[in-house]
mmCIF file of C-alpha atoms and ligand atoms in Angstrom:
data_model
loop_
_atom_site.group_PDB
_atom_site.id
_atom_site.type_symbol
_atom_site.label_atom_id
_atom_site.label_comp_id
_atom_site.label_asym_id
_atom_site.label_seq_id
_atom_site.Cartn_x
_atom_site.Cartn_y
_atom_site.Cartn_z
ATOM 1 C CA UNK O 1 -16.946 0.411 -9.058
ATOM 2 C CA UNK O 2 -16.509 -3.642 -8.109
ATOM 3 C CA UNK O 3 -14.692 -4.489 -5.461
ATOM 4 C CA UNK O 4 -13.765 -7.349 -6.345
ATOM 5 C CA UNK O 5 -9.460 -8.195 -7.289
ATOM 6 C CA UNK O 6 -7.967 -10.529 -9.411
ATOM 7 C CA UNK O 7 -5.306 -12.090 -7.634
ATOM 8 C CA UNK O 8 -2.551 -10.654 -9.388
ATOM 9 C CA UNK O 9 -3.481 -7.504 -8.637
ATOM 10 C CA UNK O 10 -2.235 -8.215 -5.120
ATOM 11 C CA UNK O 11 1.914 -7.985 -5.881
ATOM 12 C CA UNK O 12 2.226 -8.208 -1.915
ATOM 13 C CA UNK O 13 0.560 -11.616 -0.997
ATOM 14 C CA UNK O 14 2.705 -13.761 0.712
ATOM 15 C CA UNK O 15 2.014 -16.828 2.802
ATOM 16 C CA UNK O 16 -0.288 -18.180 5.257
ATOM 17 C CA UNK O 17 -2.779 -15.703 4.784
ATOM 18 C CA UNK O 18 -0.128 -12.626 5.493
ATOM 19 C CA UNK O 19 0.722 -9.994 3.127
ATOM 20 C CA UNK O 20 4.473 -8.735 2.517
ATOM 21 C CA UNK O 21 3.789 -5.330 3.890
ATOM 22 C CA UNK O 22 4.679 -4.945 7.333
ATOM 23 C CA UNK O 23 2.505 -1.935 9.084
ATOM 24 C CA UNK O 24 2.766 -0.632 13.200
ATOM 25 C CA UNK O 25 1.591 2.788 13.483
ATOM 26 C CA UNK O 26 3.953 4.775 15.958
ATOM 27 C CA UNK O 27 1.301 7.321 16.403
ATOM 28 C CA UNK O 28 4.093 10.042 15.304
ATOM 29 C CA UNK O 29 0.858 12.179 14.072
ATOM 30 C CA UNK O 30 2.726 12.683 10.874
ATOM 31 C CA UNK O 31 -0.465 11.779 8.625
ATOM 32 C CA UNK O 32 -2.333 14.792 9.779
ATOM 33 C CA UNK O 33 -0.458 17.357 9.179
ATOM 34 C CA UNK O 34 1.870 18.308 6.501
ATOM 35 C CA UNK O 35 1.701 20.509 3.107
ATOM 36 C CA UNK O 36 -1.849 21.300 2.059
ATOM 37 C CA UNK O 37 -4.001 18.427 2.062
ATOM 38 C CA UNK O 38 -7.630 16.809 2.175
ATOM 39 C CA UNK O 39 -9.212 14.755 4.770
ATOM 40 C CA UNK O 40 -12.338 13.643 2.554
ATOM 41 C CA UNK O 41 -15.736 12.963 4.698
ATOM 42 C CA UNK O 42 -18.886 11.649 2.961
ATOM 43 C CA UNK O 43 -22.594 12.801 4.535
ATOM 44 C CA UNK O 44 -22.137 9.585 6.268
ATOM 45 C CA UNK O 45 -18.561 10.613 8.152
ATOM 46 C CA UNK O 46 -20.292 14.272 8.306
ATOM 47 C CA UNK O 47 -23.251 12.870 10.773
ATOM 48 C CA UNK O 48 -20.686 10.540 12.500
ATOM 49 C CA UNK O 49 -18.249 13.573 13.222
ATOM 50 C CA UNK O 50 -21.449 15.392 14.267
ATOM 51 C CA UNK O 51 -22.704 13.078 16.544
ATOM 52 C CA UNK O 52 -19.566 12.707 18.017
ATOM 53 C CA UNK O 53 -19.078 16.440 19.042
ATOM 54 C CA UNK O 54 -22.521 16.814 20.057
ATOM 55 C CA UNK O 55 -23.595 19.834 17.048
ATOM 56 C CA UNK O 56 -25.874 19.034 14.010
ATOM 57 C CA UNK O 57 -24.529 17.658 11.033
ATOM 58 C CA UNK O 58 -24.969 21.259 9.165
ATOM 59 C CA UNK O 59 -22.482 23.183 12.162
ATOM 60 C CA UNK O 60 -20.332 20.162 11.500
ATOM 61 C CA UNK O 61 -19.937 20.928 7.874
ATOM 62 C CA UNK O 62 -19.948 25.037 8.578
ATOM 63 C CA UNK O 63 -17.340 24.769 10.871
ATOM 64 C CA UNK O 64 -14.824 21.786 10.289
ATOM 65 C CA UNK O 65 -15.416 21.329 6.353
ATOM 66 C CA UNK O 66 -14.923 23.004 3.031
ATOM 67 C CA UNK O 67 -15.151 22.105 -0.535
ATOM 68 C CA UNK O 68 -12.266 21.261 -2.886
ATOM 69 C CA UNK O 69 -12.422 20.561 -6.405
ATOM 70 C CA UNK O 70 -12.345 16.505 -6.009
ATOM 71 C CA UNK O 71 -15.468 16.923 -2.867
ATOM 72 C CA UNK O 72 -15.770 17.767 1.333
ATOM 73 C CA UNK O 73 -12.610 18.293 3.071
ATOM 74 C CA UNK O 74 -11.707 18.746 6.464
ATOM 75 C CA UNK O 75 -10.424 22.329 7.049
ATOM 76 C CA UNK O 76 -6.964 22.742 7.877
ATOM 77 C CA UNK O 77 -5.075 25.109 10.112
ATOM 78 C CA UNK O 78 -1.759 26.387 9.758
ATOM 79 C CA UNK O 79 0.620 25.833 12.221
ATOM 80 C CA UNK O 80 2.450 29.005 12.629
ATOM 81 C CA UNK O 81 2.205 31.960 9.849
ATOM 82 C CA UNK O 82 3.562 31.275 6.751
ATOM 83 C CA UNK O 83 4.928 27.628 7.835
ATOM 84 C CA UNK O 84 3.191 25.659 4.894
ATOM 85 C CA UNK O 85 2.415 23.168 7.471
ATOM 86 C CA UNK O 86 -1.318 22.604 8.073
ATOM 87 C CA UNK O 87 -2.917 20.737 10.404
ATOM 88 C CA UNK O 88 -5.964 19.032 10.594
ATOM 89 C CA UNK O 89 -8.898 20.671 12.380
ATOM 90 C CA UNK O 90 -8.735 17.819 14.668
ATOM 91 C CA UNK O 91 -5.165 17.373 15.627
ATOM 92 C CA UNK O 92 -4.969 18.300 19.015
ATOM 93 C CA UNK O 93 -1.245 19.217 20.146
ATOM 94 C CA UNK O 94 -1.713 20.439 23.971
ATOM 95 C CA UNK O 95 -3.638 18.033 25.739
ATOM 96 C CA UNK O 96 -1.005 15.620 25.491
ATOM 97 C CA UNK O 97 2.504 17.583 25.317
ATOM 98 C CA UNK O 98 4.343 14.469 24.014
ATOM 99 C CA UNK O 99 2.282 13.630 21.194
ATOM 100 C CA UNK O 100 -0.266 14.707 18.902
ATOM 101 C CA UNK O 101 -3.756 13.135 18.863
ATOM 102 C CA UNK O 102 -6.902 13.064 17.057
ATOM 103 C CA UNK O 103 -9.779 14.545 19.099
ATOM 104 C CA UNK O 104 -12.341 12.910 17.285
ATOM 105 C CA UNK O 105 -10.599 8.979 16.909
ATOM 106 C CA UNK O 106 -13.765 7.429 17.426
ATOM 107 C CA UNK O 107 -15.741 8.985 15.128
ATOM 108 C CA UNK O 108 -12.383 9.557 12.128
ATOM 109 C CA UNK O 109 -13.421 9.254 8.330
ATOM 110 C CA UNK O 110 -13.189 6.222 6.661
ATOM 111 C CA UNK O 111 -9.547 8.132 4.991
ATOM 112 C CA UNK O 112 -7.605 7.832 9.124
ATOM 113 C CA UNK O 113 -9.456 4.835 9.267
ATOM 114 C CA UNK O 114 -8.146 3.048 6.304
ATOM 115 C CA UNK O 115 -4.526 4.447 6.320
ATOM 116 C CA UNK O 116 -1.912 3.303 4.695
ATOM 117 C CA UNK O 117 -4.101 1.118 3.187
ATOM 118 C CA UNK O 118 -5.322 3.124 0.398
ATOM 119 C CA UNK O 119 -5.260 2.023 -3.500
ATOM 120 C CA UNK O 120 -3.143 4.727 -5.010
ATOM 121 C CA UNK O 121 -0.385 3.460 -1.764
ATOM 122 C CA UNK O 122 -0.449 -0.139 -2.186
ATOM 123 C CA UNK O 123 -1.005 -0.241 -5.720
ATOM 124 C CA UNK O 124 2.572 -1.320 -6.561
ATOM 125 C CA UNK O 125 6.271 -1.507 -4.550
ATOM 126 C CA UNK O 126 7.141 2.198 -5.946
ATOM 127 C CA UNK O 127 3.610 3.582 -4.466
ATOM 128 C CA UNK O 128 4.168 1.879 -1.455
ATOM 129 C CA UNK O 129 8.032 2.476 -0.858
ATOM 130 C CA UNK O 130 6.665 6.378 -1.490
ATOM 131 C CA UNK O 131 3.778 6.012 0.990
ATOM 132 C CA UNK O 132 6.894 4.987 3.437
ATOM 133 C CA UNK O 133 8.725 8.494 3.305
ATOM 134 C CA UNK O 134 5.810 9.553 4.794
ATOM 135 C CA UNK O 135 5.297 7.420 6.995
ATOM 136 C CA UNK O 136 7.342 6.211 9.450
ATOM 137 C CA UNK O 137 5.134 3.167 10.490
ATOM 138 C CA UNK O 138 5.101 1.562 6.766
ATOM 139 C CA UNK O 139 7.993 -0.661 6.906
ATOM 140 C CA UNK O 140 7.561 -1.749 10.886
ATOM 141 C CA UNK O 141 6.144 -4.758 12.592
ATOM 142 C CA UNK O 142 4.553 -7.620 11.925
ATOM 143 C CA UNK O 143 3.622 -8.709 7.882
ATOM 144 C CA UNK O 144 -0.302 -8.010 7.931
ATOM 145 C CA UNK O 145 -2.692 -10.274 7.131
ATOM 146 C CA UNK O 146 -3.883 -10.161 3.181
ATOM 147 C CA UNK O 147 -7.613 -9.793 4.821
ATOM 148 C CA UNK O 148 -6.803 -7.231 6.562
ATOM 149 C CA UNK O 149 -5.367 -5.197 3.520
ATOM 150 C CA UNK O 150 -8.183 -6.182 1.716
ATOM 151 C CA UNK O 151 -10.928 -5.149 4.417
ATOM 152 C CA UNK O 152 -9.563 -1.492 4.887
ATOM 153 C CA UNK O 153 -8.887 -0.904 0.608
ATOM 154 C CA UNK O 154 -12.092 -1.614 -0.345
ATOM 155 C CA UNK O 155 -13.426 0.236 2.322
ATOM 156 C CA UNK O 156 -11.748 3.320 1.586
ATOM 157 C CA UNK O 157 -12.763 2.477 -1.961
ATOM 158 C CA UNK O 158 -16.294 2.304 -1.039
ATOM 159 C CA UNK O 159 -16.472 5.617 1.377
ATOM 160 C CA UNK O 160 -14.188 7.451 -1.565
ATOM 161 C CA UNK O 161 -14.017 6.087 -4.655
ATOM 162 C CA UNK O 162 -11.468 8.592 -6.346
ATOM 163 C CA UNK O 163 -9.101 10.266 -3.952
ATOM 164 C CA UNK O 164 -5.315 11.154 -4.222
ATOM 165 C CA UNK O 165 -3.017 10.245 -0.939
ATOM 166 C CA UNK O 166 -2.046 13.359 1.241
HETATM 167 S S1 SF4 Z 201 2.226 8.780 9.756
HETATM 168 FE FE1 SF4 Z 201 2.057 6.539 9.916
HETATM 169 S S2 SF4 Z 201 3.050 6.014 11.858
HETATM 170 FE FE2 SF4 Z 201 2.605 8.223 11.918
HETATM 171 S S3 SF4 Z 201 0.569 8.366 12.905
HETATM 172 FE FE3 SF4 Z 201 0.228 8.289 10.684
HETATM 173 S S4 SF4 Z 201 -0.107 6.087 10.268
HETATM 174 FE FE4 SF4 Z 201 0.862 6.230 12.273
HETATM 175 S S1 SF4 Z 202 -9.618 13.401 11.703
HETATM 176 FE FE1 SF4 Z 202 -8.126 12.770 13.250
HETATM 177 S S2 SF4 Z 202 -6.997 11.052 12.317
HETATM 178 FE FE2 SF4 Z 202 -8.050 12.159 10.666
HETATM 179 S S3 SF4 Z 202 -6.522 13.642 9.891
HETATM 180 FE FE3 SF4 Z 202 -7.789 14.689 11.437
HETATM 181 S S4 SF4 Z 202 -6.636 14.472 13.353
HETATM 182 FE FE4 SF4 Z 202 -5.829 12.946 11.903
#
């Protein structure tokens, strides 16, 4: 797939080289957990992760990942029986009571990387006023520069070329 845009494809440009979006993650954690979802990793992310925790990249995929229909997942855990919320392998809730952090942020797929910068969220002011109900950041400071947009969508693009939002 190109990565290249016509212009109009980008409804959100504004001026000076910022966007119309405004974006500041409150690091509410809410993006990795939730309903039933998929945190996609590529052999590339699957090494990364590895290398990261210190284990080869084939006890990486036997004990953090599973296959879905659509590719490699993350594995989930559910938060209490029966809760229907799951969270990601990697969310870790006790080291920091106030907050819930990702125990691997250095070495997160290219999907926590690119967030909410994905194509099926910015692909239109409905998909992005949706991606906002979910996010709590979507909507606060600063506009974001068009580059920046640009820069994180193709490289979520590039690392997962068809994926649906969690
Ligand atoms: S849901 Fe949004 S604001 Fe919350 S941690 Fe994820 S990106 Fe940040
Ligand atoms: S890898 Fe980290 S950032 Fe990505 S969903 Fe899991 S806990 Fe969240």
């Amino acid at each position: 797939m190109g990565l290249t845009r016509r212009a109009d494809d980008e409804w959100y440009a504004g001026k000076d080289g910022k966007s119309t979006l405004r974006f500041e993650c409150t690091q509410c954690g809410a993006c990795c957990t939730g309903p039933e979802g998929a945190v996609h990793v590529n052999q590339r992310e699957v090494r990364m992760l590895a290398k990261h925790i210190g284990i080869t990249a084939e006890e990486c995929i036997d004990r953090y990942t599973h296959m879905l229909p659509e590719g490699r997942s993350l594995i989930e855990r559910e938060t209490a029986p029966d809760s229907g919320c799951f969270d990601c392998v990697f969310l870790d809730r006790t080291s920091d009571p106030q907050r819930a952090t990702c125990s691997v942020y250095d070495a997160r797929p290219t999907q926590c990387r690119t967030f909410p910068w994905w194509p099926d969220n910015i692909k239109n002011p409905s998909s992005w006023r949706r991606a906002g109900t979910h996010c709590e950041g979507i909507g606060q400071g600063g506009y974001v520069p068009i580059e920046h947009i640009r820069v994180q969508r193709n490289a979520q693009e590039a690392a997962h070329p068809v994926r649906r939002g969690s």
